[in-house]
Coordinates of C-alpha atoms in Angstrom, one line a residue:
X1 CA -40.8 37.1 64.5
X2 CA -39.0 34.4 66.7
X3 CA -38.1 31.5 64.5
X4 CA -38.4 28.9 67.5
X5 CA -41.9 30.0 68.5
X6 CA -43.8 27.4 67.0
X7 CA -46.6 29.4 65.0
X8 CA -44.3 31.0 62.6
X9 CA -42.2 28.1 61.4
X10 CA -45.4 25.5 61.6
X11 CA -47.5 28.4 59.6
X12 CA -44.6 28.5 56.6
X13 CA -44.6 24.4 56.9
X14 CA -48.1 24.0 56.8
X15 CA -48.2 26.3 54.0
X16 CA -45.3 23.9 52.4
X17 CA -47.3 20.7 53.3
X18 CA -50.4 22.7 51.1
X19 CA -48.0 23.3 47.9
X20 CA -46.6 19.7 48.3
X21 CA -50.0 18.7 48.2
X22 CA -51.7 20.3 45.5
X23 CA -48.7 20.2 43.1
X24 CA -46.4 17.3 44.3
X25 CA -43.6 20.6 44.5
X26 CA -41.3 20.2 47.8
X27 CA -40.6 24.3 46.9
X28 CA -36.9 26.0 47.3
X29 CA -38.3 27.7 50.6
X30 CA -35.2 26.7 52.8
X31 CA -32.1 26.8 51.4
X32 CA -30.3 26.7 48.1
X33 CA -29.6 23.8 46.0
X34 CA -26.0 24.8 46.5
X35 CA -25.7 24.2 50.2
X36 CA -26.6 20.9 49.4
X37 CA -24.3 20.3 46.9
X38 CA -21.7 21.7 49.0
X39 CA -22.0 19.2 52.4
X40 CA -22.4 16.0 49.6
X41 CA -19.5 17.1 48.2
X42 CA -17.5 17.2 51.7
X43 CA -18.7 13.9 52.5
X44 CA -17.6 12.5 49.5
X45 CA -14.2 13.8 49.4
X46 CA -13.5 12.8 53.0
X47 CA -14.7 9.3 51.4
X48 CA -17.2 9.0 54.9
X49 CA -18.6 5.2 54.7
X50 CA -22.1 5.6 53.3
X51 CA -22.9 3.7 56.4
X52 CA -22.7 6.1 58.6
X53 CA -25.1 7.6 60.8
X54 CA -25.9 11.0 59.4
X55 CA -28.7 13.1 61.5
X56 CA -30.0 16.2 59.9
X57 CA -31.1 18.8 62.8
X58 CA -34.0 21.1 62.1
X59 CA -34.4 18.4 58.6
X60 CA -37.4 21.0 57.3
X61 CA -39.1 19.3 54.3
X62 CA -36.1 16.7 54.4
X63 CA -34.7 17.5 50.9
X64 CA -31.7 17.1 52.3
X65 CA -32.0 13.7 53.1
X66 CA -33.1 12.9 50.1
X67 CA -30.3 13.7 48.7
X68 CA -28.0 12.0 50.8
X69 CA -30.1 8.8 50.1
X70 CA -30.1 9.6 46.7
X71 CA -26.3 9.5 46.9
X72 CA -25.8 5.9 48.4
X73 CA -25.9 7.0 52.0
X74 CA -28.2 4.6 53.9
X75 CA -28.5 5.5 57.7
X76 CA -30.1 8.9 57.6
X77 CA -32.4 10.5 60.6
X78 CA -34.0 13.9 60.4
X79 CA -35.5 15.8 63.2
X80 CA -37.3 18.8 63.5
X81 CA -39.6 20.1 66.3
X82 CA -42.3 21.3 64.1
X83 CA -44.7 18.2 63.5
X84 CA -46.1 19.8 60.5
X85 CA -42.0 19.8 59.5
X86 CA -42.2 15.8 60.0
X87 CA -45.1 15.4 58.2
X88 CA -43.8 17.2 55.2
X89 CA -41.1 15.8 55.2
X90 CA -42.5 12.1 55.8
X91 CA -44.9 12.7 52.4
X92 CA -41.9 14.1 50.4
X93 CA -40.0 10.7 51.4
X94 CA -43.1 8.4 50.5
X95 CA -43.5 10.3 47.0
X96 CA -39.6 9.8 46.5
X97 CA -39.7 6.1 47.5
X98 CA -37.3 6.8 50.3
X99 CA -38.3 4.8 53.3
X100 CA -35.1 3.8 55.1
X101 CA -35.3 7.6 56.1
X102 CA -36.0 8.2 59.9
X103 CA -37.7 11.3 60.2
X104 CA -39.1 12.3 64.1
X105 CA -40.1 15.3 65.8
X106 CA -37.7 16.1 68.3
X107 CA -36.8 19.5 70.5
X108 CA -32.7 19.6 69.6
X109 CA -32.7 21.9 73.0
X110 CA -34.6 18.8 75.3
X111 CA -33.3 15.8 73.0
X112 CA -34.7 12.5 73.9
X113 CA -32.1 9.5 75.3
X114 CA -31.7 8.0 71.9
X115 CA -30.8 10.8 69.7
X116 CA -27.1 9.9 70.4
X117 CA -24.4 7.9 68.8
X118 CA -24.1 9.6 65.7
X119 CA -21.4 10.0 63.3
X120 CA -22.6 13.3 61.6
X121 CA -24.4 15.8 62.3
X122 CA -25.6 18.2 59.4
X123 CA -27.1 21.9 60.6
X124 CA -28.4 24.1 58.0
X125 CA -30.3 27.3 59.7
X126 CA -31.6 25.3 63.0
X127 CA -28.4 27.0 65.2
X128 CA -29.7 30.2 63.3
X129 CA -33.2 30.0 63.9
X130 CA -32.0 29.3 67.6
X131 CA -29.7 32.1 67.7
X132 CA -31.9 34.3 66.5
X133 CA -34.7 33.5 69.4
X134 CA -35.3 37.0 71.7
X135 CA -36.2 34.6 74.6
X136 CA -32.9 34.1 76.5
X137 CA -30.9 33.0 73.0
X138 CA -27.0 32.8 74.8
X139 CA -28.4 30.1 77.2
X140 CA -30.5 28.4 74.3
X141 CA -27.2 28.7 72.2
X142 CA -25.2 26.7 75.0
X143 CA -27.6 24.1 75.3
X144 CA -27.7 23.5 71.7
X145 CA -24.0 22.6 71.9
X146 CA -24.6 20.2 75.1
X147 CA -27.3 18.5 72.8
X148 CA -24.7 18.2 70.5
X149 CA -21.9 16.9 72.5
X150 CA -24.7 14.3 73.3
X151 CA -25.9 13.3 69.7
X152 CA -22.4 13.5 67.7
X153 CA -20.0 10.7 68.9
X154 CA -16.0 11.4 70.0
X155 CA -14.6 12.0 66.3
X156 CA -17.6 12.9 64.4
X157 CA -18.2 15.2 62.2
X158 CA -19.9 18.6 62.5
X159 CA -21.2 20.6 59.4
X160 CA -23.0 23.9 60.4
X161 CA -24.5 26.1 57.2
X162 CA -24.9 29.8 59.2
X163 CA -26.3 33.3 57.5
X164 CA -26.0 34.8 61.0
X165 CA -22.1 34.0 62.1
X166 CA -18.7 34.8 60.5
X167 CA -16.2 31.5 61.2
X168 CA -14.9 33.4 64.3
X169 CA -18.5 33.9 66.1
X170 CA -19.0 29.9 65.3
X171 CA -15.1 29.1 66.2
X172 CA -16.2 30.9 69.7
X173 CA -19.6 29.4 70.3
X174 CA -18.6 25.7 69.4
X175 CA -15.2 25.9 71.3
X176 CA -16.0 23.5 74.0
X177 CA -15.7 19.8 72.4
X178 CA -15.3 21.0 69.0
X179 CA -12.5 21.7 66.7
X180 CA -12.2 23.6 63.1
X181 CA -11.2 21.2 60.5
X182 CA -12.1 23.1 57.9
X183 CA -14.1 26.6 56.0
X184 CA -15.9 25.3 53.1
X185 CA -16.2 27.6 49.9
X186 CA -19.3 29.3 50.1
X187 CA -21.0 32.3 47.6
X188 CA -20.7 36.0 49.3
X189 CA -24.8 36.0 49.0
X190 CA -27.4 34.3 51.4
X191 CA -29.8 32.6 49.8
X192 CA -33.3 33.8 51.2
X193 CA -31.5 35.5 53.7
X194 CA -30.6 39.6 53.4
X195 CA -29.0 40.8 50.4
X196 CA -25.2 40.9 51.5
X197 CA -25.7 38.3 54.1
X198 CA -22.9 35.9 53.5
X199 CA -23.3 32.6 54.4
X200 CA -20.8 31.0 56.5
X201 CA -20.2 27.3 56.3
X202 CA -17.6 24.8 58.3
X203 CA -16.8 22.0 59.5
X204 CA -16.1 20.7 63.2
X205 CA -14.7 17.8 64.8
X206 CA -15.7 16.7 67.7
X207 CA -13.0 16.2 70.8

């Protein structure tokens, strides 16, 4: 099973898009309610202008982003390479009444010109899923933090959600044009991912 072979992922979202369909349900498939709660939380206490450019990478069925709208922030883009990922995601912001949302499908590892200038980036699994690939992952890992140097402007903020890295694996693999600002609190469990698994969540600035 490699995550960023298309079949696998665009199976599970076309599966998603199914359930979304017959039942209006966007599901609990991705992550929990909790890493949400968690990053909103962070944004909020740093009192980051709702103004800002936020882009979700590998957004999923862009529950996320909802929330984030949902909290008063107003220039949100998702992107995820799966099309059936977009179109989820695009359906779950109609039904919500969302549409200042920017959702496109977009390779993170071959970014197009204009996914730049952004203030935050959010990553909640995609560096896992990426990490995780059997095809050559270390040099897929250090292009993912080139496309991020690209994406995230001089100052911005960084927040990474991992079940796959401890804080000093993440301190290593983002320690060219990033630095810690902080660990966020996180529970000892993974959710969805292998009992015992903890999940690892920070927050970078960039240089």
């Amino acid at each position: 099973f490699s995550p960023h072979s298309n079949t696998s992922w665009d199976a599970a979202y076309e599966r998603e898009l199914q359930a979304f369909q017959d039942v209006g349900d966007t599901g609990e498939i991705w992550f929990g309610e909790e890493s949400m709660a968690r990053i909103i939380r962070w944004l909020e206490k740093q009192q980051v202008p709702l103004d800002s450019s936020v882009l979700d990478i590998g957004t999923g069925n862009g529950v996320l982003l909802l929330e984030l709208a949902k909290s008063g922030y107003r220039n949100l883009t998702g992107i995820d390479y799966s099309p059936s990922a977009i179109q989820l995601s695009e359906k779950v912001r109609d039904k919500e009444g969302m549409p200042g949302i920017k959702l496109k499908v977009e390779d993170f590892l071959a970014p197009s010109a204009e996914l730049a200038g952004f203030e935050i980036c959010i990553d909640k699994g995609t560096f896992d899923a990426i990490s995780l690939n059997p095809d050559n992952a270390a040099a897929k890992r250090k292009q993912y933090v080139r496309s991020l140097c690209s994406a995230l402007k001089p100052e911005g903020f960084f927040l990474i959600t991992s079940c796959n890295w401890t804080k000093e694996e993440l301190l290593n693999e983002f320690r060219e044009g990033f630095e810690i600002l902080e660990e966020l609190p996180t529970p000892k469990f993974c959710f969805g991912g292998r009992v015992g698994n903890s999940v690892t969540a920070l927050v970078f600035q960039r240089k």
